[in-house]
Amino acid sequence: MKKVTRRWSWYANYDAGIRGRIWIMWDLDLVDFMLIETQTLYIHGLIKIYALNVEFTFTIVYGLHTIQDRRSLWTGLGNLANKVQGPWVVMGDFNSIIDAEDRIGGAPVQDVETRDFRSFLVDSSFVELIYVGRRYTWTNSHVFSKIDWAFVNSDWIHVMPHLEATIMDSGCSNHSPISISFEDAPGRGHRPFRFLNCLSDHPNFIQLVRVDTRL
C-alpha cells in the first residue's frame, strides 16, 4: 500500500472479518475520511472534500452471495438509516438485484431473490442515484446482472441534485466500477427524475402521494 498510495491513507475491514473484502483509500491533501463503523459487509464513515467544502456520509458495501448471508447487510444498513442525518450515499457490490430486468441470462428471477432488497429500499427511503453508462455491472460472459449500485437519501438529493454516477467499463474485472464526480458539469441540462418501481409496493404509498383534488 505504501508503494501505490504515497500520500494517500487507507482503511480495510479485516478487523471485522478475516477475509476483509472492502478497502477505502483517500488522498490526504484533498479529502478527509472519518471512520464511524466497520462491519463484515460494510464500512461506514464521514467524508469531507476540502476544496468544495462538501461533507457527506459514505457507506461502502459488499453483499455476500446468498440471500440468508445478505440479511445482516439489510439489517445493518437499516439501523444506520435511523441515525444518519444529512447527505448520504451507499454504494458498492450488493450482490443482489431489484427487478427481473436487472438480469439477462441464467435462471429466471424469483421473488425471493429481490424481496429483502426491495423492502430495505422502501423502509430506508433510498433512491438510486441517477447514472450514465453501462446498464449491467457484472457478467461472466453468459449472464449479465446489475448488482453494483449507488443509492442516496433525500438530503443528498436536496443538497446535491446535480450529481450523477458513471458506470464505467469493467477493464480487467468482471465488475464495472462506479464513479461519482463532484465537479460541476455545466451545460448538461436538467437531470431526469428516476423512480424505483419497488417504492409503489410500500403499504402507505398511495396515501403519501395522493393529491387532494379539492385544492
mmCIF file of C-alpha atoms in Angstrom:
data_model
loop_
_atom_site.group_PDB
_atom_site.id
_atom_site.type_symbol
_atom_site.label_atom_id
_atom_site.label_comp_id
_atom_site.label_asym_id
_atom_site.label_seq_id
_atom_site.Cartn_x
_atom_site.Cartn_y
_atom_site.Cartn_z
ATOM 1 C CA MET A 1 0.000 0.000 0.000
ATOM 2 C CA LYS A 2 2.847 2.408 0.733
ATOM 3 C CA LYS A 3 4.185 1.872 -2.773
ATOM 4 C CA VAL A 4 0.933 2.570 -4.584
ATOM 5 C CA THR A 5 -0.652 5.263 -2.396
ATOM 6 C CA ARG A 6 2.235 7.508 -1.269
ATOM 7 C CA ARG A 7 0.406 10.419 0.402
ATOM 8 C CA TRP A 8 -2.862 8.545 0.442
ATOM 9 C CA SER A 9 -4.323 6.926 3.506
ATOM 10 C CA TRP A 10 -6.310 3.712 3.558
ATOM 11 C CA TYR A 11 -8.510 1.513 5.698
ATOM 12 C CA ALA A 12 -9.820 -2.052 5.304
ATOM 13 C CA ASN A 13 -12.281 -4.157 7.277
ATOM 14 C CA TYR A 14 -10.025 -7.089 8.147
ATOM 15 C CA ASP A 15 -10.721 -6.471 11.839
ATOM 16 C CA ALA A 16 -14.404 -7.248 11.229
ATOM 17 C CA GLY A 17 -13.798 -10.294 9.018
ATOM 18 C CA ILE A 18 -10.641 -12.246 8.276
ATOM 19 C CA ARG A 19 -11.230 -12.010 4.505
ATOM 20 C CA GLY A 20 -11.715 -8.264 4.583
ATOM 21 C CA ARG A 21 -13.180 -7.609 1.122
ATOM 22 C CA ILE A 22 -13.555 -3.806 1.486
ATOM 23 C CA TRP A 23 -10.824 -1.172 1.179
ATOM 24 C CA ILE A 24 -11.163 2.607 1.299
ATOM 25 C CA MET A 25 -8.344 4.867 0.091
ATOM 26 C CA TRP A 26 -8.253 8.667 0.090
ATOM 27 C CA ASP A 27 -5.858 11.483 -0.816
ATOM 28 C CA LEU A 28 -4.916 13.262 2.417
ATOM 29 C CA ASP A 29 -4.369 16.540 0.548
ATOM 30 C CA LEU A 30 -7.888 16.582 -0.861
ATOM 31 C CA VAL A 31 -10.172 14.516 1.318
ATOM 32 C CA ASP A 32 -10.763 13.640 4.943
ATOM 33 C CA PHE A 33 -12.415 10.357 5.907
ATOM 34 C CA MET A 34 -13.601 9.792 9.469
ATOM 35 C CA LEU A 35 -14.449 6.195 10.267
ATOM 36 C CA ILE A 36 -17.704 5.680 12.171
ATOM 37 C CA GLU A 37 -18.407 1.958 11.993
ATOM 38 C CA THR A 38 -16.903 -1.176 10.481
ATOM 39 C CA GLN A 39 -18.772 -4.419 9.836
ATOM 40 C CA THR A 40 -18.091 -7.531 7.770
ATOM 41 C CA LEU A 41 -20.335 -6.264 4.964
ATOM 42 C CA TYR A 42 -19.745 -2.508 5.048
ATOM 43 C CA ILE A 43 -17.543 0.383 6.134
ATOM 44 C CA HIS A 44 -19.395 3.498 7.260
ATOM 45 C CA GLY A 45 -17.896 6.960 7.720
ATOM 46 C CA LEU A 46 -17.937 10.680 7.039
ATOM 47 C CA ILE A 47 -16.203 12.292 4.047
ATOM 48 C CA LYS A 48 -15.191 15.923 3.662
ATOM 49 C CA ILE A 49 -13.876 17.340 0.378
ATOM 50 C CA TYR A 50 -11.742 20.330 1.345
ATOM 51 C CA ALA A 51 -11.790 22.378 -1.870
ATOM 52 C CA LEU A 52 -15.564 22.163 -2.281
ATOM 53 C CA ASN A 53 -16.402 22.390 1.433
ATOM 54 C CA VAL A 54 -18.662 19.362 0.902
ATOM 55 C CA GLU A 55 -19.381 16.883 3.680
ATOM 56 C CA PHE A 56 -21.473 13.733 3.468
ATOM 57 C CA THR A 57 -21.903 10.280 4.962
ATOM 58 C CA PHE A 58 -20.446 7.448 2.907
ATOM 59 C CA THR A 59 -21.063 3.712 3.211
ATOM 60 C CA ILE A 60 -19.311 1.184 1.000
ATOM 61 C CA VAL A 61 -20.798 -2.309 0.960
ATOM 62 C CA TYR A 62 -20.016 -5.848 -0.127
ATOM 63 C CA GLY A 63 -23.019 -8.172 -0.164
ATOM 64 C CA LEU A 64 -22.394 -11.881 0.276
ATOM 65 C CA HIS A 65 -23.605 -14.415 -2.256
ATOM 66 C CA THR A 66 -26.608 -15.994 -0.521
ATOM 67 C CA ILE A 67 -29.948 -14.490 0.455
ATOM 68 C CA GLN A 68 -29.505 -15.590 4.054
ATOM 69 C CA ASP A 69 -25.996 -14.139 4.359
ATOM 70 C CA ARG A 70 -27.142 -10.769 2.954
ATOM 71 C CA ARG A 71 -29.881 -10.306 5.559
ATOM 72 C CA SER A 72 -27.395 -8.935 8.086
ATOM 73 C CA LEU A 73 -26.483 -6.292 5.479
ATOM 74 C CA TRP A 74 -30.088 -5.088 5.181
ATOM 75 C CA THR A 75 -30.455 -5.056 8.965
ATOM 76 C CA GLY A 76 -27.198 -3.164 9.488
ATOM 77 C CA LEU A 77 -27.930 -0.547 6.831
ATOM 78 C CA GLY A 78 -31.480 -0.178 8.118
ATOM 79 C CA ASN A 79 -30.137 0.585 11.600
ATOM 80 C CA LEU A 80 -27.782 3.193 10.129
ATOM 81 C CA ALA A 81 -30.700 4.821 8.306
ATOM 82 C CA ASN A 82 -32.274 5.598 11.673
ATOM 83 C CA LYS A 83 -29.158 7.525 12.749
ATOM 84 C CA VAL A 84 -27.748 9.299 9.695
ATOM 85 C CA GLN A 85 -28.540 12.967 9.215
ATOM 86 C CA GLY A 86 -27.576 14.956 6.152
ATOM 87 C CA PRO A 87 -26.486 13.756 2.690
ATOM 88 C CA TRP A 88 -25.693 10.044 2.500
ATOM 89 C CA VAL A 89 -24.580 7.755 -0.308
ATOM 90 C CA VAL A 90 -24.434 3.955 -0.041
ATOM 91 C CA MET A 91 -22.660 2.181 -2.874
ATOM 92 C CA GLY A 92 -20.785 -0.954 -3.816
ATOM 93 C CA ASP A 93 -21.303 -4.580 -4.764
ATOM 94 C CA PHE A 94 -24.655 -5.539 -3.238
ATOM 95 C CA ASN A 95 -24.647 -8.916 -5.000
ATOM 96 C CA SER A 96 -28.392 -8.502 -5.407
ATOM 97 C CA ILE A 97 -30.882 -7.309 -7.992
ATOM 98 C CA ILE A 98 -34.112 -5.349 -7.527
ATOM 99 C CA ASP A 99 -36.223 -6.375 -10.534
ATOM 100 C CA ALA A 100 -36.317 -9.129 -13.116
ATOM 101 C CA GLU A 101 -34.968 -6.638 -15.674
ATOM 102 C CA ASP A 102 -31.731 -6.420 -13.701
ATOM 103 C CA ARG A 103 -30.538 -9.793 -15.008
ATOM 104 C CA ILE A 104 -30.231 -11.252 -18.504
ATOM 105 C CA GLY A 105 -29.498 -14.939 -18.896
ATOM 106 C CA GLY A 106 -29.260 -17.606 -16.246
ATOM 107 C CA ALA A 107 -32.171 -18.833 -14.145
ATOM 108 C CA PRO A 108 -35.424 -16.850 -14.121
ATOM 109 C CA VAL A 109 -35.565 -14.232 -11.363
ATOM 110 C CA GLN A 110 -37.582 -15.392 -8.351
ATOM 111 C CA ASP A 111 -39.397 -13.034 -5.986
ATOM 112 C CA VAL A 112 -37.401 -14.361 -3.038
ATOM 113 C CA GLU A 113 -34.207 -13.020 -4.673
ATOM 114 C CA THR A 114 -35.419 -9.414 -4.646
ATOM 115 C CA ARG A 115 -37.809 -9.259 -1.694
ATOM 116 C CA ASP A 116 -35.341 -8.310 1.069
ATOM 117 C CA PHE A 117 -33.536 -5.735 -1.071
ATOM 118 C CA ARG A 118 -36.770 -4.077 -2.166
ATOM 119 C CA SER A 119 -38.096 -3.965 1.390
ATOM 120 C CA PHE A 120 -34.866 -2.384 2.618
ATOM 121 C CA LEU A 121 -35.014 0.386 -0.021
ATOM 122 C CA VAL A 122 -38.629 1.183 0.812
ATOM 123 C CA ASP A 123 -38.118 1.164 4.575
ATOM 124 C CA SER A 124 -34.954 3.291 4.356
ATOM 125 C CA SER A 125 -36.334 5.721 1.722
ATOM 126 C CA PHE A 126 -33.325 5.268 -0.567
ATOM 127 C CA VAL A 127 -33.405 6.017 -4.296
ATOM 128 C CA GLU A 128 -30.874 5.055 -6.906
ATOM 129 C CA LEU A 129 -28.530 7.846 -7.875
ATOM 130 C CA ILE A 130 -29.065 8.864 -11.492
ATOM 131 C CA TYR A 131 -26.383 7.237 -13.601
ATOM 132 C CA VAL A 132 -24.889 7.185 -17.084
ATOM 133 C CA GLY A 133 -23.005 4.365 -18.730
ATOM 134 C CA ARG A 134 -23.485 0.636 -18.622
ATOM 135 C CA ARG A 135 -26.804 -0.902 -17.579
ATOM 136 C CA TYR A 136 -25.377 -4.186 -16.291
ATOM 137 C CA THR A 137 -22.438 -4.061 -13.913
ATOM 138 C CA TRP A 138 -21.367 -7.724 -13.725
ATOM 139 C CA THR A 139 -21.009 -10.542 -16.218
ATOM 140 C CA ASN A 140 -19.462 -13.957 -16.640
ATOM 141 C CA SER A 141 -19.986 -13.670 -20.433
ATOM 142 C CA HIS A 142 -23.196 -15.697 -20.170
ATOM 143 C CA VAL A 143 -25.185 -13.839 -17.512
ATOM 144 C CA PHE A 144 -25.411 -10.053 -17.258
ATOM 145 C CA SER A 145 -26.591 -8.533 -13.968
ATOM 146 C CA LYS A 146 -26.946 -5.169 -12.296
ATOM 147 C CA ILE A 147 -25.659 -5.928 -8.803
ATOM 148 C CA ASP A 148 -23.442 -2.873 -8.190
ATOM 149 C CA TRP A 149 -25.443 0.150 -7.055
ATOM 150 C CA ALA A 150 -25.274 3.692 -5.698
ATOM 151 C CA PHE A 151 -28.185 4.837 -3.531
ATOM 152 C CA VAL A 152 -28.765 8.204 -1.864
ATOM 153 C CA ASN A 153 -31.160 9.639 0.696
ATOM 154 C CA SER A 154 -33.451 12.651 0.340
ATOM 155 C CA ASP A 155 -30.930 15.025 1.955
ATOM 156 C CA TRP A 156 -28.383 14.143 -0.740
ATOM 157 C CA ILE A 157 -30.929 14.945 -3.451
ATOM 158 C CA HIS A 158 -31.770 18.293 -1.848
ATOM 159 C CA VAL A 159 -28.147 19.348 -1.348
ATOM 160 C CA MET A 160 -26.504 17.865 -4.471
ATOM 161 C CA PRO A 161 -29.259 17.268 -7.049
ATOM 162 C CA HIS A 162 -26.875 17.786 -9.987
ATOM 163 C CA LEU A 163 -24.584 14.853 -9.195
ATOM 164 C CA GLU A 164 -24.770 11.557 -11.027
ATOM 165 C CA ALA A 165 -22.938 8.251 -11.067
ATOM 166 C CA THR A 166 -20.976 6.878 -14.002
ATOM 167 C CA ILE A 167 -20.953 3.130 -14.591
ATOM 168 C CA MET A 168 -17.506 2.643 -16.091
ATOM 169 C CA ASP A 169 -16.049 -0.057 -18.337
ATOM 170 C CA SER A 170 -15.090 -3.175 -16.429
ATOM 171 C CA GLY A 171 -11.492 -3.399 -17.664
ATOM 172 C CA CYS A 172 -9.748 -6.424 -16.136
ATOM 173 C CA SER A 173 -12.579 -7.143 -13.672
ATOM 174 C CA ASN A 174 -15.967 -8.780 -14.183
ATOM 175 C CA HIS A 175 -17.489 -5.818 -12.306
ATOM 176 C CA SER A 176 -17.940 -2.280 -13.630
ATOM 177 C CA PRO A 177 -16.626 0.420 -11.257
ATOM 178 C CA ILE A 178 -18.984 3.208 -10.189
ATOM 179 C CA SER A 179 -17.647 6.768 -10.198
ATOM 180 C CA ILE A 180 -19.205 9.938 -8.758
ATOM 181 C CA SER A 181 -17.627 13.211 -9.868
ATOM 182 C CA PHE A 182 -18.106 16.211 -7.587
ATOM 183 C CA GLU A 183 -17.020 18.737 -10.190
ATOM 184 C CA ASP A 184 -19.766 20.830 -11.712
ATOM 185 C CA ALA A 185 -20.755 19.815 -15.216
ATOM 186 C CA PRO A 186 -22.216 22.932 -16.912
ATOM 187 C CA GLY A 187 -24.366 22.532 -19.969
ATOM 188 C CA ARG A 188 -25.634 19.084 -19.078
ATOM 189 C CA GLY A 189 -29.191 20.370 -18.691
ATOM 190 C CA HIS A 190 -31.903 19.162 -16.363
ATOM 191 C CA ARG A 191 -31.465 15.666 -14.902
ATOM 192 C CA PRO A 192 -34.475 13.382 -15.444
ATOM 193 C CA PHE A 193 -36.464 12.155 -12.463
ATOM 194 C CA ARG A 194 -35.839 8.473 -11.682
ATOM 195 C CA PHE A 195 -38.471 6.362 -9.931
ATOM 196 C CA LEU A 196 -37.930 2.883 -8.482
ATOM 197 C CA ASN A 197 -40.975 0.710 -9.092
ATOM 198 C CA CYS A 198 -40.439 -1.075 -5.782
ATOM 199 C CA LEU A 199 -41.468 2.115 -3.946
ATOM 200 C CA SER A 200 -45.052 1.536 -5.067
ATOM 201 C CA ASP A 201 -45.074 -1.673 -3.012
ATOM 202 C CA HIS A 202 -44.927 0.309 0.227
ATOM 203 C CA PRO A 203 -48.275 -0.037 2.091
ATOM 204 C CA ASN A 204 -48.502 3.757 2.575
ATOM 205 C CA PHE A 205 -47.525 4.674 -0.987
ATOM 206 C CA ILE A 206 -50.966 5.726 -2.218
ATOM 207 C CA GLN A 207 -51.661 7.718 0.939
ATOM 208 C CA LEU A 208 -48.385 9.611 0.688
ATOM 209 C CA VAL A 209 -48.728 10.620 -2.984
ATOM 210 C CA ARG A 210 -52.485 11.193 -3.101
ATOM 211 C CA VAL A 211 -53.424 14.623 -4.483
ATOM 212 C CA ASP A 212 -56.397 16.385 -2.925
ATOM 213 C CA THR A 213 -58.484 17.482 -5.906
ATOM 214 C CA ARG A 214 -60.371 19.948 -3.723
ATOM 215 C CA LEU A 215 -57.318 22.232 -3.535
#
